[in-house]
Short mmCIF file of N, CA, C and O in Angstrom, two decimals:
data_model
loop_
_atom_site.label_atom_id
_atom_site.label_comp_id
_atom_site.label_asym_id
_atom_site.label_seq_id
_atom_site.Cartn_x
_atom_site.Cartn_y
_atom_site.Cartn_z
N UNK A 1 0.84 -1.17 0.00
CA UNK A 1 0.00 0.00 0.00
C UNK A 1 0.89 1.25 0.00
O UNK A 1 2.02 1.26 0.49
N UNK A 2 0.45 2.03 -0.44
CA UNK A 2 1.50 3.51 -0.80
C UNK A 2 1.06 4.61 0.70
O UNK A 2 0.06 5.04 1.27
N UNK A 3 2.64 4.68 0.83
CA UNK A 3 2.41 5.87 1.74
C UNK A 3 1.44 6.80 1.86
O UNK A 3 0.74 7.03 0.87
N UNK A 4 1.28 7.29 2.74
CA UNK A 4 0.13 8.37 3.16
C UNK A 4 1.19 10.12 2.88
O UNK A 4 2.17 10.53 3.51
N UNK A 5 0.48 10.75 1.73
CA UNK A 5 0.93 12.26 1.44
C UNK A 5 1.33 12.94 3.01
O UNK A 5 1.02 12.51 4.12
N UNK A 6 1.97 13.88 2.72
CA UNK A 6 2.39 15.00 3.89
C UNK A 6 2.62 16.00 3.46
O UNK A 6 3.38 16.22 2.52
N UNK A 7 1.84 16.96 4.24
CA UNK A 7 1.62 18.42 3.99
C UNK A 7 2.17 19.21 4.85
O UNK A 7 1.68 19.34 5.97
N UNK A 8 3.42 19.94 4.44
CA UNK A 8 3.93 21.28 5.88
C UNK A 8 3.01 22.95 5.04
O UNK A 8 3.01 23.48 3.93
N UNK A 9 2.53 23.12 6.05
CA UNK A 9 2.24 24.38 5.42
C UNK A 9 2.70 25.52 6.69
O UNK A 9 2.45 25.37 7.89
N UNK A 10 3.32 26.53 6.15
CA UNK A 10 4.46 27.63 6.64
C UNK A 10 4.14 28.97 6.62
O UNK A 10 4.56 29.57 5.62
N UNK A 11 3.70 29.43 7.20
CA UNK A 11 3.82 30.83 7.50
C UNK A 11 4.27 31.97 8.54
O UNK A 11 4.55 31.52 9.65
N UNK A 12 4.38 33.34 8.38
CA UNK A 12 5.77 33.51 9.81
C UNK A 12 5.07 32.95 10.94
O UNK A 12 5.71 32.00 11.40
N UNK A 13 3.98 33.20 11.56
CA UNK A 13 3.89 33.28 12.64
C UNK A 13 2.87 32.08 12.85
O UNK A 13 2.54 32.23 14.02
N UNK A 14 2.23 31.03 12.39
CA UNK A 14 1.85 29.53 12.15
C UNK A 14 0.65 30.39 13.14
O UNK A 14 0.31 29.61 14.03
N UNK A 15 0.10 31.39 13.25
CA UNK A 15 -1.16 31.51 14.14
C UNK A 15 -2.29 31.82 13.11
O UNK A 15 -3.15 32.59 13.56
N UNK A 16 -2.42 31.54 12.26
CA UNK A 16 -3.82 32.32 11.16
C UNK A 16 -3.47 31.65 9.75
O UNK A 16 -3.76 30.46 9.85
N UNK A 17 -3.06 31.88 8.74
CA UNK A 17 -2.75 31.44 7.59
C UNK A 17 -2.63 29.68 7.63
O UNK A 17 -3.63 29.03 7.34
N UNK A 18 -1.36 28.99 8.01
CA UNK A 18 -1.28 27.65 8.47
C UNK A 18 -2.05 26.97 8.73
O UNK A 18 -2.35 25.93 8.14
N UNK A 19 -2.71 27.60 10.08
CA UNK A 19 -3.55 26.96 10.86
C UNK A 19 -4.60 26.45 10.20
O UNK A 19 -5.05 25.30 10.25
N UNK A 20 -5.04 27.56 9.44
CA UNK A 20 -6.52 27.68 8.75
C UNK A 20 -5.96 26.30 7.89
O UNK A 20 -6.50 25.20 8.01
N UNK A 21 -4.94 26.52 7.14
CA UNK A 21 -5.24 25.39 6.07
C UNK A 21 -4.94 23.88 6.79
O UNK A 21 -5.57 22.83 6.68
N UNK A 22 -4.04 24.12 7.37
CA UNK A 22 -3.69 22.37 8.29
C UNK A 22 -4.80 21.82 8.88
O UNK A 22 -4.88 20.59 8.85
N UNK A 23 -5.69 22.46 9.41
CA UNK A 23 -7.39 22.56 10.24
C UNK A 23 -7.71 22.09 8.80
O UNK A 23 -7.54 20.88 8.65
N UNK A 24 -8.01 22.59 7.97
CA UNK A 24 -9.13 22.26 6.64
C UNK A 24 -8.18 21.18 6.26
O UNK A 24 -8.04 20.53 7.29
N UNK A 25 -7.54 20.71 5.44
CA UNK A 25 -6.25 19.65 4.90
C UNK A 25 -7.15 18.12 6.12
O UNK A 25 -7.57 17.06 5.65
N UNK A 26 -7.21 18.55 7.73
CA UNK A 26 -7.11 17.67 8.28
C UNK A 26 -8.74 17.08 8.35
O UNK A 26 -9.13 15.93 8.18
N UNK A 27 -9.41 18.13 8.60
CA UNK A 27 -10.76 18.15 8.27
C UNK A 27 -11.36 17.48 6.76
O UNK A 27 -12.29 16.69 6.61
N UNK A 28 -10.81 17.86 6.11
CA UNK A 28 -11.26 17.73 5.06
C UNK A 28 -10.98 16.28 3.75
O UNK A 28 -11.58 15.97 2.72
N UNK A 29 -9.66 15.64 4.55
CA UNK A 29 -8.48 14.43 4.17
C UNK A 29 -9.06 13.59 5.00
O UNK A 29 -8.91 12.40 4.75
N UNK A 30 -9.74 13.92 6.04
CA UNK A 30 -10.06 12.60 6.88
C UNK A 30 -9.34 11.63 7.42
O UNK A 30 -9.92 10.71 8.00
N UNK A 31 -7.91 11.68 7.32
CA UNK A 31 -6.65 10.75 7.84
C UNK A 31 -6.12 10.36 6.78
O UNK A 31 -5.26 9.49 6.88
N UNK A 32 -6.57 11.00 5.13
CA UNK A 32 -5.96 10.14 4.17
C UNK A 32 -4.58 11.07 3.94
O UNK A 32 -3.68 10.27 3.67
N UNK A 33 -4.15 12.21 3.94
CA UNK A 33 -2.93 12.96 3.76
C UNK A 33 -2.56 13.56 5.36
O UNK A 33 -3.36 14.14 6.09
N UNK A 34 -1.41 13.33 5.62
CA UNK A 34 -0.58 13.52 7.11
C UNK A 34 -0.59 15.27 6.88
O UNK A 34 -0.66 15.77 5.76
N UNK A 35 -0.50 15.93 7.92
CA UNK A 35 -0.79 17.30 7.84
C UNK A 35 -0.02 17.74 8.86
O UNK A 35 -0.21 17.15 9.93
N UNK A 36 1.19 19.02 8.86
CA UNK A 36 1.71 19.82 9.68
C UNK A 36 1.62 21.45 9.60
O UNK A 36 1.46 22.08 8.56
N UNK A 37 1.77 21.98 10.84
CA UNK A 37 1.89 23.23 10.18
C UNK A 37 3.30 23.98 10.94
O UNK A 37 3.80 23.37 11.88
N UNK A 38 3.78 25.03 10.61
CA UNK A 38 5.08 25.67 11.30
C UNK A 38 4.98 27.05 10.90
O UNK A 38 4.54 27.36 9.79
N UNK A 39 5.54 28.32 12.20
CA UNK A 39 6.22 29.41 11.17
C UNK A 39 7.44 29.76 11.38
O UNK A 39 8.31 29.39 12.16
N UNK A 40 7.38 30.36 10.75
CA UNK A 40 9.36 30.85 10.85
C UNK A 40 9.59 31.69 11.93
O UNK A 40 10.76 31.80 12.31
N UNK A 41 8.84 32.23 12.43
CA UNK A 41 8.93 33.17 13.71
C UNK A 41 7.42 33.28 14.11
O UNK A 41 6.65 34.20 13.84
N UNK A 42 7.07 31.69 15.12
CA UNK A 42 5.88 31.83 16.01
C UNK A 42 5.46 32.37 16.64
O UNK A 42 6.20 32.93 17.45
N UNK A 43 4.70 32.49 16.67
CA UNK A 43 3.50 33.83 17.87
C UNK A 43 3.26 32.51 18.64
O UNK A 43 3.06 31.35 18.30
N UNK A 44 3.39 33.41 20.30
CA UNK A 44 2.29 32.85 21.44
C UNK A 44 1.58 32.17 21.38
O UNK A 44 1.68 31.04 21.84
N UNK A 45 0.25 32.77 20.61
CA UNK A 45 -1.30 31.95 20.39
C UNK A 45 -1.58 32.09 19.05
O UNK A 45 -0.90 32.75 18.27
N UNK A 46 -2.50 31.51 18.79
CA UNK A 46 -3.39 31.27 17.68
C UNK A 46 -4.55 32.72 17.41
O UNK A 46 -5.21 33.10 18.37
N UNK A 47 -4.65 33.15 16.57
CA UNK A 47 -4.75 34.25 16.01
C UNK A 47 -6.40 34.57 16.79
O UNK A 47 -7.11 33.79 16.16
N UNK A 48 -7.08 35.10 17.56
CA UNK A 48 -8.32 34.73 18.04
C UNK A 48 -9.59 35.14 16.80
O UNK A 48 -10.65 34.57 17.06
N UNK A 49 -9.65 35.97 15.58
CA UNK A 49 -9.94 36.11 14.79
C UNK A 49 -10.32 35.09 14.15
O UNK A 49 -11.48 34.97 13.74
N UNK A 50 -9.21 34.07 13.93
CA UNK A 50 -8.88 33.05 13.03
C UNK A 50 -9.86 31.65 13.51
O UNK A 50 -10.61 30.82 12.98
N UNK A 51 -9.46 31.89 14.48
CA UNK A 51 -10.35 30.80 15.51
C UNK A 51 -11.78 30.87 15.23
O UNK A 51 -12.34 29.96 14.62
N UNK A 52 -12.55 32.15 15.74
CA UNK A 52 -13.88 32.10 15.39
C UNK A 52 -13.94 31.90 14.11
O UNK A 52 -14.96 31.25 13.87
N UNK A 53 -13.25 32.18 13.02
CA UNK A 53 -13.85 32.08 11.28
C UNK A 53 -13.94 30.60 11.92
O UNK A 53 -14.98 30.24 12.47
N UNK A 54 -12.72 29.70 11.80
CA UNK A 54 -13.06 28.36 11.17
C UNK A 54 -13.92 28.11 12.27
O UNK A 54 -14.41 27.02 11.97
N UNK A 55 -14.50 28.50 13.54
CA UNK A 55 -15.41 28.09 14.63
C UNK A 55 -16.87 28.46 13.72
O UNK A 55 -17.91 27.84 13.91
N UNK A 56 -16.76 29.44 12.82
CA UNK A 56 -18.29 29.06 12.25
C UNK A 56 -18.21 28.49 11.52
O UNK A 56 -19.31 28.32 10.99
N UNK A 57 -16.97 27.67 10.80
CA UNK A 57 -17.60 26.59 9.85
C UNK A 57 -17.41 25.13 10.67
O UNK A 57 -17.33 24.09 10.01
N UNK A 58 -17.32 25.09 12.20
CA UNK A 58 -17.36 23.61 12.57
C UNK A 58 -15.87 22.93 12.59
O UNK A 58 -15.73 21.73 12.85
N UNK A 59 -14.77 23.81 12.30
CA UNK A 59 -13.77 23.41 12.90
C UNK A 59 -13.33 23.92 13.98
O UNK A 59 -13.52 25.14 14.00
N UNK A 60 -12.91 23.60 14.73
CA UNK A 60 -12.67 24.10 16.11
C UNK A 60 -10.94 23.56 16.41
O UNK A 60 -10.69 22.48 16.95
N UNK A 61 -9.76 24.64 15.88
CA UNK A 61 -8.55 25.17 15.89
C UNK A 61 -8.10 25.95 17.69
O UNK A 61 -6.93 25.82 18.05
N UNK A 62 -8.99 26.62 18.53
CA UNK A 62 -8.69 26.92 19.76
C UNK A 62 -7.49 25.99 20.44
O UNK A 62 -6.63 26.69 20.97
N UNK A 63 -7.28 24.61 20.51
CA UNK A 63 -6.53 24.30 21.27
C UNK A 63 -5.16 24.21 20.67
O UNK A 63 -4.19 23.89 21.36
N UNK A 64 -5.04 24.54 19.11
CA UNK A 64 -3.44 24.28 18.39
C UNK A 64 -3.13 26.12 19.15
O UNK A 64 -3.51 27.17 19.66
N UNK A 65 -1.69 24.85 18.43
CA UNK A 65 -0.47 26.12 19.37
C UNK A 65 0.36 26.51 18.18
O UNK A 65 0.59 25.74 17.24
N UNK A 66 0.79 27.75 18.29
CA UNK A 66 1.90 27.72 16.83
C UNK A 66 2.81 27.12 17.80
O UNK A 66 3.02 27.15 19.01
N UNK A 67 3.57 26.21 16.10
CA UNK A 67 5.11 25.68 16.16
C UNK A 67 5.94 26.27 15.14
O UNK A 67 5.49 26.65 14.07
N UNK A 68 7.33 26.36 15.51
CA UNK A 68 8.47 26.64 15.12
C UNK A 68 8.78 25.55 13.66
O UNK A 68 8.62 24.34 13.52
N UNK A 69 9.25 26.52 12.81
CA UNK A 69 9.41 25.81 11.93
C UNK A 69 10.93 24.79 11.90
O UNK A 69 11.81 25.16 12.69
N UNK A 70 11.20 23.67 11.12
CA UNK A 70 12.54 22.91 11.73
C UNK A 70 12.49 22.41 10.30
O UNK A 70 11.57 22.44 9.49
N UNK A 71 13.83 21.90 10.19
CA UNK A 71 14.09 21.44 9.23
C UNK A 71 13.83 20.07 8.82
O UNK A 71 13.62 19.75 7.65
N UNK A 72 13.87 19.02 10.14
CA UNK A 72 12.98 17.72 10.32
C UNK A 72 11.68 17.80 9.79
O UNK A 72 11.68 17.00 8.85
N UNK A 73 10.25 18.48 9.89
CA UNK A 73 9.52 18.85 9.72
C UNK A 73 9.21 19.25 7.95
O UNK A 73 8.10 19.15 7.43
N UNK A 74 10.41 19.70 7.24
CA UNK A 74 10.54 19.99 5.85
C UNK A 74 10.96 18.52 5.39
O UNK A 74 10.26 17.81 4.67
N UNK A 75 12.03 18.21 5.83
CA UNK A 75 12.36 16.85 5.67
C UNK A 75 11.53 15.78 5.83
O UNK A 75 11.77 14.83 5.09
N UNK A 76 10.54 15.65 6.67
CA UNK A 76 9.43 14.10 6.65
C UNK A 76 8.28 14.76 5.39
O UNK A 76 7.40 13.92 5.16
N UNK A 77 8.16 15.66 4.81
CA UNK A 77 6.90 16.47 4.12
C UNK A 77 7.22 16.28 2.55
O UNK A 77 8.22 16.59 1.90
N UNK A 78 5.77 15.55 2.08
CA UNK A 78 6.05 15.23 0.48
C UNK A 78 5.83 16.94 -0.51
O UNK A 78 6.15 17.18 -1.68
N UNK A 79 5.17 17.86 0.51
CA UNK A 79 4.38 19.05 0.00
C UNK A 79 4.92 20.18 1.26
O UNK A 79 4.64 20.07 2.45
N UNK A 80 5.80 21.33 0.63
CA UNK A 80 5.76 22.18 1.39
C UNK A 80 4.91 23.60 1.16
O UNK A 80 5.28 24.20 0.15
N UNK A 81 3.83 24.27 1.90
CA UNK A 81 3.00 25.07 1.21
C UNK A 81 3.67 26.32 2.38
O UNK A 81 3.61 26.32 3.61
N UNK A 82 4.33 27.41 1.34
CA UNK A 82 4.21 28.47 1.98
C UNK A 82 3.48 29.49 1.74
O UNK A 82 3.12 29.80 0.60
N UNK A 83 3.08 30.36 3.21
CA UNK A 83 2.71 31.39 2.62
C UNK A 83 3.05 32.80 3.60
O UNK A 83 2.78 33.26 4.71
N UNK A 84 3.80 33.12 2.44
CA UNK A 84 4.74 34.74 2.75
C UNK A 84 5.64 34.29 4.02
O UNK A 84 5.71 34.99 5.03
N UNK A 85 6.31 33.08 3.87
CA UNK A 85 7.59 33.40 4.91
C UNK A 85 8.85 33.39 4.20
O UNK A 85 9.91 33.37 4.84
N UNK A 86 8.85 33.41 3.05
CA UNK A 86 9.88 34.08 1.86
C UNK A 86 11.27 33.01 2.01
O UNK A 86 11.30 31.80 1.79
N UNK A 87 12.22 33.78 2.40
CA UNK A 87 13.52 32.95 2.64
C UNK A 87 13.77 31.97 3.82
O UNK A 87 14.46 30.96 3.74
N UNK A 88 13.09 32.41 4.96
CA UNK A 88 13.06 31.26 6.24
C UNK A 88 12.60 30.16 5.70
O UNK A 88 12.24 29.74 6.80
N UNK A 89 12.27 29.28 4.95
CA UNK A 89 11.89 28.28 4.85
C UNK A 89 13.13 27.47 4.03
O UNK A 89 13.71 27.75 2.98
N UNK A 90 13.26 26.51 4.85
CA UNK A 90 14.21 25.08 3.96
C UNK A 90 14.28 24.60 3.31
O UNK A 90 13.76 23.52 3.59
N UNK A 91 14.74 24.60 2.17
CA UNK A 91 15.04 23.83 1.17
C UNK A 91 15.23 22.68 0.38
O UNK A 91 15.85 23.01 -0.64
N UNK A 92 14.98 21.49 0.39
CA UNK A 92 15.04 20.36 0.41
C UNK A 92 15.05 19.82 -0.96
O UNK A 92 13.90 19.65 -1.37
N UNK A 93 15.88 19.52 -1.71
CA UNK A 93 16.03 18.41 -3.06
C UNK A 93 14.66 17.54 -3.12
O UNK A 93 14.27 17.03 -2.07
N UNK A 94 14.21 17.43 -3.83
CA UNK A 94 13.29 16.31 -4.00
C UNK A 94 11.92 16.92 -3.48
O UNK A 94 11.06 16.13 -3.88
N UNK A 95 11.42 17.75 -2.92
CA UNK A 95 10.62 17.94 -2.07
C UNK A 95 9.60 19.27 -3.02
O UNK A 95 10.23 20.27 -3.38
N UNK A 96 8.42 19.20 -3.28
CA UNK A 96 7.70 20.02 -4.00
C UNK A 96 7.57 21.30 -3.02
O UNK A 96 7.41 21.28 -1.80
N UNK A 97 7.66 22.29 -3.78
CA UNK A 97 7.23 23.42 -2.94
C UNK A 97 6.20 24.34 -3.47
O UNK A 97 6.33 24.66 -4.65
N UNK A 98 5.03 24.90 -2.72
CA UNK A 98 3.84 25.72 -3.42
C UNK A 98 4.18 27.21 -2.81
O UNK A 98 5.03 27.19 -1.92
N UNK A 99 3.85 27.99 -3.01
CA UNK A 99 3.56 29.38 -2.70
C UNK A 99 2.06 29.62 -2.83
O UNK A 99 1.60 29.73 -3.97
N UNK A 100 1.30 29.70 -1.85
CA UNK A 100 0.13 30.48 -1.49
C UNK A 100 -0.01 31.78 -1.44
O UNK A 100 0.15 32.13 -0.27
N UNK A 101 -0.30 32.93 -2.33
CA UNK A 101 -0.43 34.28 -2.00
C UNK A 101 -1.66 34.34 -1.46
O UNK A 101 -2.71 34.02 -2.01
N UNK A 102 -1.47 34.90 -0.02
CA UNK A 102 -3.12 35.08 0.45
C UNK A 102 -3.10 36.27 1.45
O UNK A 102 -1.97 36.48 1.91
N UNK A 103 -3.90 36.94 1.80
CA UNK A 103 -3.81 38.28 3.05
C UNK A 103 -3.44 38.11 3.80
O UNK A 103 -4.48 37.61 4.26
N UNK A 104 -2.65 38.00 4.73
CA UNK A 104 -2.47 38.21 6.68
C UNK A 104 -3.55 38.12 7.38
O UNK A 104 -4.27 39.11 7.30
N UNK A 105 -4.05 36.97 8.28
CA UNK A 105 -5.32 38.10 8.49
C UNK A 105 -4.88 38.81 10.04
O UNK A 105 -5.54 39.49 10.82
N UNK A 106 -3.41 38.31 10.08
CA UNK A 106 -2.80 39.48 11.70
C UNK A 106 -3.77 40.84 12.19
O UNK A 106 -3.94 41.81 11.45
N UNK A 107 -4.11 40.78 12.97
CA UNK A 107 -4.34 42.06 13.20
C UNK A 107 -6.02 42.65 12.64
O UNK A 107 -6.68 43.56 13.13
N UNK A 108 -6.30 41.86 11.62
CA UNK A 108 -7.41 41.68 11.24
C UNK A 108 -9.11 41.20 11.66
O UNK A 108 -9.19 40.20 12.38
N UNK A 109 -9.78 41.53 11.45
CA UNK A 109 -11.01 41.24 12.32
C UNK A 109 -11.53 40.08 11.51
O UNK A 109 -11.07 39.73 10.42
N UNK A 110 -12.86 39.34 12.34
CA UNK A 110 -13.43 38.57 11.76
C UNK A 110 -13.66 38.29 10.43
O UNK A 110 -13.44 37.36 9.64
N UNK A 111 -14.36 39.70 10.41
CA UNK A 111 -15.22 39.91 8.69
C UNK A 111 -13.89 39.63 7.76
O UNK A 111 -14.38 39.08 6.78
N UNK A 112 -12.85 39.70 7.60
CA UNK A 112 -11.82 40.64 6.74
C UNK A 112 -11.24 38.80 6.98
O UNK A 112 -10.89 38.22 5.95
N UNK A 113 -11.20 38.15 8.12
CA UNK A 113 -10.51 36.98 7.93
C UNK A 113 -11.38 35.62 6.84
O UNK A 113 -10.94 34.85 5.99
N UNK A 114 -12.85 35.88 7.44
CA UNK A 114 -14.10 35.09 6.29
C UNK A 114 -13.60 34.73 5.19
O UNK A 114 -13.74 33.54 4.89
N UNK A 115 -12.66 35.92 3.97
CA UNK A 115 -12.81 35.50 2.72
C UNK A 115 -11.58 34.79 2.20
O UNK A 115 -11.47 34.27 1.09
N UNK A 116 -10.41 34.87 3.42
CA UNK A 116 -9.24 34.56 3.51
C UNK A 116 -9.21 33.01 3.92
O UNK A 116 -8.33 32.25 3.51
N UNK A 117 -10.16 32.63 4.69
CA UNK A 117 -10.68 31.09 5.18
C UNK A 117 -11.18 30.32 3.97
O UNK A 117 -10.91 29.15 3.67
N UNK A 118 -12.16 31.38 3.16
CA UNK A 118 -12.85 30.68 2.21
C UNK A 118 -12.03 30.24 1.25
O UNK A 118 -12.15 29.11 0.76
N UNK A 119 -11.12 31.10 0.89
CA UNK A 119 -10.03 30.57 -0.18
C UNK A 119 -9.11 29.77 0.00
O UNK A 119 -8.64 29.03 -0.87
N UNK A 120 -8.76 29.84 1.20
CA UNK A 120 -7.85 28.62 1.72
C UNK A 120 -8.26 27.15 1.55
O UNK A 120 -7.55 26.26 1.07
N UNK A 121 -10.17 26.97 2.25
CA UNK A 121 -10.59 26.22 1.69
C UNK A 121 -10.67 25.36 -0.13
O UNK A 121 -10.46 24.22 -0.57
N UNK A 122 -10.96 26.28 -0.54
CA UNK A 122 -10.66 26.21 -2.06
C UNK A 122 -9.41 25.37 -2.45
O UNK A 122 -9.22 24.38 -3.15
N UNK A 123 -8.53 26.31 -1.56
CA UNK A 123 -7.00 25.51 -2.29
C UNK A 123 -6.63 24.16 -1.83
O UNK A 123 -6.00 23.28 -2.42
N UNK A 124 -7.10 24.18 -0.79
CA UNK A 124 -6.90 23.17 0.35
C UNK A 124 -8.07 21.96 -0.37
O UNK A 124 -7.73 20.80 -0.15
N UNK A 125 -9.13 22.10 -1.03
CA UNK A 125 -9.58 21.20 -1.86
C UNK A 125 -9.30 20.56 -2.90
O UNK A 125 -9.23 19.33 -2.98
N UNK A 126 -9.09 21.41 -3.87
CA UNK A 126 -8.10 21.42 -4.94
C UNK A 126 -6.38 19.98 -4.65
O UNK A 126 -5.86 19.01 -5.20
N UNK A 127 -6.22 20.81 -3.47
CA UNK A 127 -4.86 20.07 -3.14
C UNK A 127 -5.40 18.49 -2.49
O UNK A 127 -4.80 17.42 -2.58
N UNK A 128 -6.22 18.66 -2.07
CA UNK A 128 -6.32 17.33 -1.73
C UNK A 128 -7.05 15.75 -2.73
O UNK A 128 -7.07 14.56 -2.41
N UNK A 129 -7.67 16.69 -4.31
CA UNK A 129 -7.64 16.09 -5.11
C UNK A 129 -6.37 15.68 -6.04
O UNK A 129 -6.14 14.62 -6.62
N UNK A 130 -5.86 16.50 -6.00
CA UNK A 130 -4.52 16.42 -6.96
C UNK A 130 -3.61 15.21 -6.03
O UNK A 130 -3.05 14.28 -6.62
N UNK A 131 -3.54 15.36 -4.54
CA UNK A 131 -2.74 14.15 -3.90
C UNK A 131 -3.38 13.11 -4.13
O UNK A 131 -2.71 12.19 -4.61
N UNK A 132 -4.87 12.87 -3.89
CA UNK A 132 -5.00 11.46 -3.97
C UNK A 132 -5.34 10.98 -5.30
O UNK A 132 -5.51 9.80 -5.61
N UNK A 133 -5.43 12.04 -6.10
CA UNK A 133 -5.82 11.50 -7.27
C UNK A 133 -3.94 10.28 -7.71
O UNK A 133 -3.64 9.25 -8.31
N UNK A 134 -3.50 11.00 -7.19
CA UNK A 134 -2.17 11.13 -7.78
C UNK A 134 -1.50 9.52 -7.20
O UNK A 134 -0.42 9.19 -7.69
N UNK A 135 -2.12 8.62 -6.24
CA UNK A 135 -1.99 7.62 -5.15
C UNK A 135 -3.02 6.34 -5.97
O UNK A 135 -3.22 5.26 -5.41
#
């Protein structure tokens, strides 16, 4: 049987951007693709903004913590998805890498995080056809 996909997805501060998609990836894969998230320079907590979006769609993200991004972490990952942590992120031979352009939603309120969730979703669908199609 073929390995199970792995997803790092990277952004600076792994509290809002990441989260959102590693939450949906995990939600949404059901245990069929392995899912991490990291940033290059973690925040404290989890973005509280960020939390309520995916809390109205039924994921419930409150208890993740940002993690530090590592190079182990790039290294076990068939898919590295960044978004906007530019040069902090590792490099790895063999290893696919995506770029996500998407808003911050730092600092940002609910409303303003909504459309930033929704698209993540999107991609985060998208990506999870292309892996298993691909298996």
């Amino acid at each position: 049987m073929p390995s199970v996909p792995s997803v790092l997805f990277v952004c600076v501060h792994n509290a809002g951007r990441s989260q959102m998609a590693a939450a949906w990836l995990a939600h949404l894969a059901g245990g069929r693709i392995e899912v991490r998230s990291a940033g290059s320079a973690p925040a404290e907590t989890i973005n509280p903004a960020v939390a309520g979006a995916m809390r109205e769609v039924g994921v419930d993200i409150s208890a993740e913590v940002p993690k530090v991004l590592t190079a182990e972490a790039v290294r076990a990952s068939d898919v590295v998805i960044t978004m906007g942590c530019g040069d902090a992120c590792p490099v790895f031979p063999g290893k696919r890498y995506l770029d996500w352009k998407l808003d911050d939603p730092a600092g940002q309120g609910i409303a303003a995080v909504r459309p930033i969730r929704d698209e993540i979703r999107v991609r985060v669908e998208a990506l999870i056809a292309e892996l298993l199609l691909l298996r």
